[in-house]
GROMACS .gro file of C-alpha atoms in nm:
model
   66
    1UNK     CA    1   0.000   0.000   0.000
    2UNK     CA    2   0.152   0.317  -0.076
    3UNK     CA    3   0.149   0.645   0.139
    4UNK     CA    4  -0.144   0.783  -0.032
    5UNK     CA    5  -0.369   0.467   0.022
    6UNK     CA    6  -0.222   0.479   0.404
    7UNK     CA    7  -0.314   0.882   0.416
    8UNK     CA    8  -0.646   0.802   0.246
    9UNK     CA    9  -0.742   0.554   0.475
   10UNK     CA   10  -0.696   0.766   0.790
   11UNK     CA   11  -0.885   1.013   0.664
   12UNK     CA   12  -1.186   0.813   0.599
   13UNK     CA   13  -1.150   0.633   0.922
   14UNK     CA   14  -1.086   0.983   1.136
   15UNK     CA   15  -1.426   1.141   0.916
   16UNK     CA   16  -1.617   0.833   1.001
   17UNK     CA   17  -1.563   0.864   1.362
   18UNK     CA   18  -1.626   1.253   1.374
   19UNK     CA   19  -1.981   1.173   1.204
   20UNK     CA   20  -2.033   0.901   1.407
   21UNK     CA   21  -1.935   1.161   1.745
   22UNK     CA   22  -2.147   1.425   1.580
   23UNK     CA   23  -2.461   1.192   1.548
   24UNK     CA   24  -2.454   1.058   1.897
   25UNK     CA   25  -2.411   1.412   2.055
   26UNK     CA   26  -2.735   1.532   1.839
   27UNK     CA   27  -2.973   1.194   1.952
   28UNK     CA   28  -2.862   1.266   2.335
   29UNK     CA   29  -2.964   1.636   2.267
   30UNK     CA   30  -3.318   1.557   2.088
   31UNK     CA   31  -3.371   1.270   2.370
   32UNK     CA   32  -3.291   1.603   2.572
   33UNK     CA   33  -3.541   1.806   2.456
   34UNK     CA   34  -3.823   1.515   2.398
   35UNK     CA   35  -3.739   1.473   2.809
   36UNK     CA   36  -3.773   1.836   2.888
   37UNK     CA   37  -4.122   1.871   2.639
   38UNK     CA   38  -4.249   1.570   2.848
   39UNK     CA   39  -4.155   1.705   3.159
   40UNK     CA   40  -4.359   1.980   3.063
   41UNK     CA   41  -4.698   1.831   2.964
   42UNK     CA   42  -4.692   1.621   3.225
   43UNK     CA   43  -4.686   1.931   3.468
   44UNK     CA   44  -4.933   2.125   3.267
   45UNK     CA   45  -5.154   1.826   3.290
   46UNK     CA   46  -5.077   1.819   3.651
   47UNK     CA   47  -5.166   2.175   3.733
   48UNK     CA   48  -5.458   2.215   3.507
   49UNK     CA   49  -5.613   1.916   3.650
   50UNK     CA   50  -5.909   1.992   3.924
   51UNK     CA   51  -5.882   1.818   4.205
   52UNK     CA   52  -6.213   1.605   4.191
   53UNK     CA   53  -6.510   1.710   4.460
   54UNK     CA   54  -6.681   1.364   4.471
   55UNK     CA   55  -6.790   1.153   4.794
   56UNK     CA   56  -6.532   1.025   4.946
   57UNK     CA   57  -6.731   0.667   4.925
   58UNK     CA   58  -6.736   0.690   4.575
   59UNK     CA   59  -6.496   0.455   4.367
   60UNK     CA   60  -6.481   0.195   4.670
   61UNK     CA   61  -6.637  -0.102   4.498
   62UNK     CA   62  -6.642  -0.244   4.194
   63UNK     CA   63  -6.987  -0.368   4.043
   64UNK     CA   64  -6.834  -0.692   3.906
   65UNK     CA   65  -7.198  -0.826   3.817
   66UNK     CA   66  -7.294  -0.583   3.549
   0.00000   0.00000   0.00000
């Protein structure tokens, strides 16, 4: 192999690793923001949510002969 097949090599292997580096860091930062957006609803839900003014003897049993 001569030194431009050796110099050509190492390139490609270096450029496959940086894209390989650059396309992990960009999943962990959409998984990122997909946690933060869920974090989100899930408190919106949370506070917009009434708190429920029923009986407290209703939801006890369950009618299992209907």
């Amino acid at each position: 192999m001569d030194a431009m097949g050796i110099a050509k090599l190492a390139t490609s292997l270096a450029d496959t690793g940086l894209r390989q580096e650059v396309g992990m860091t960009m999943l962990k930062k959409a998984q990122d923001i997909q946690a933060s957006s869920a974090a989100q609803l899930l408190e919106a839900v949370q506070a917009s949510a009434p708190a429920p003014n029923l009986p407290p003897h209703l939801g006890n049993h369950v009618n299992t002969t209907a």
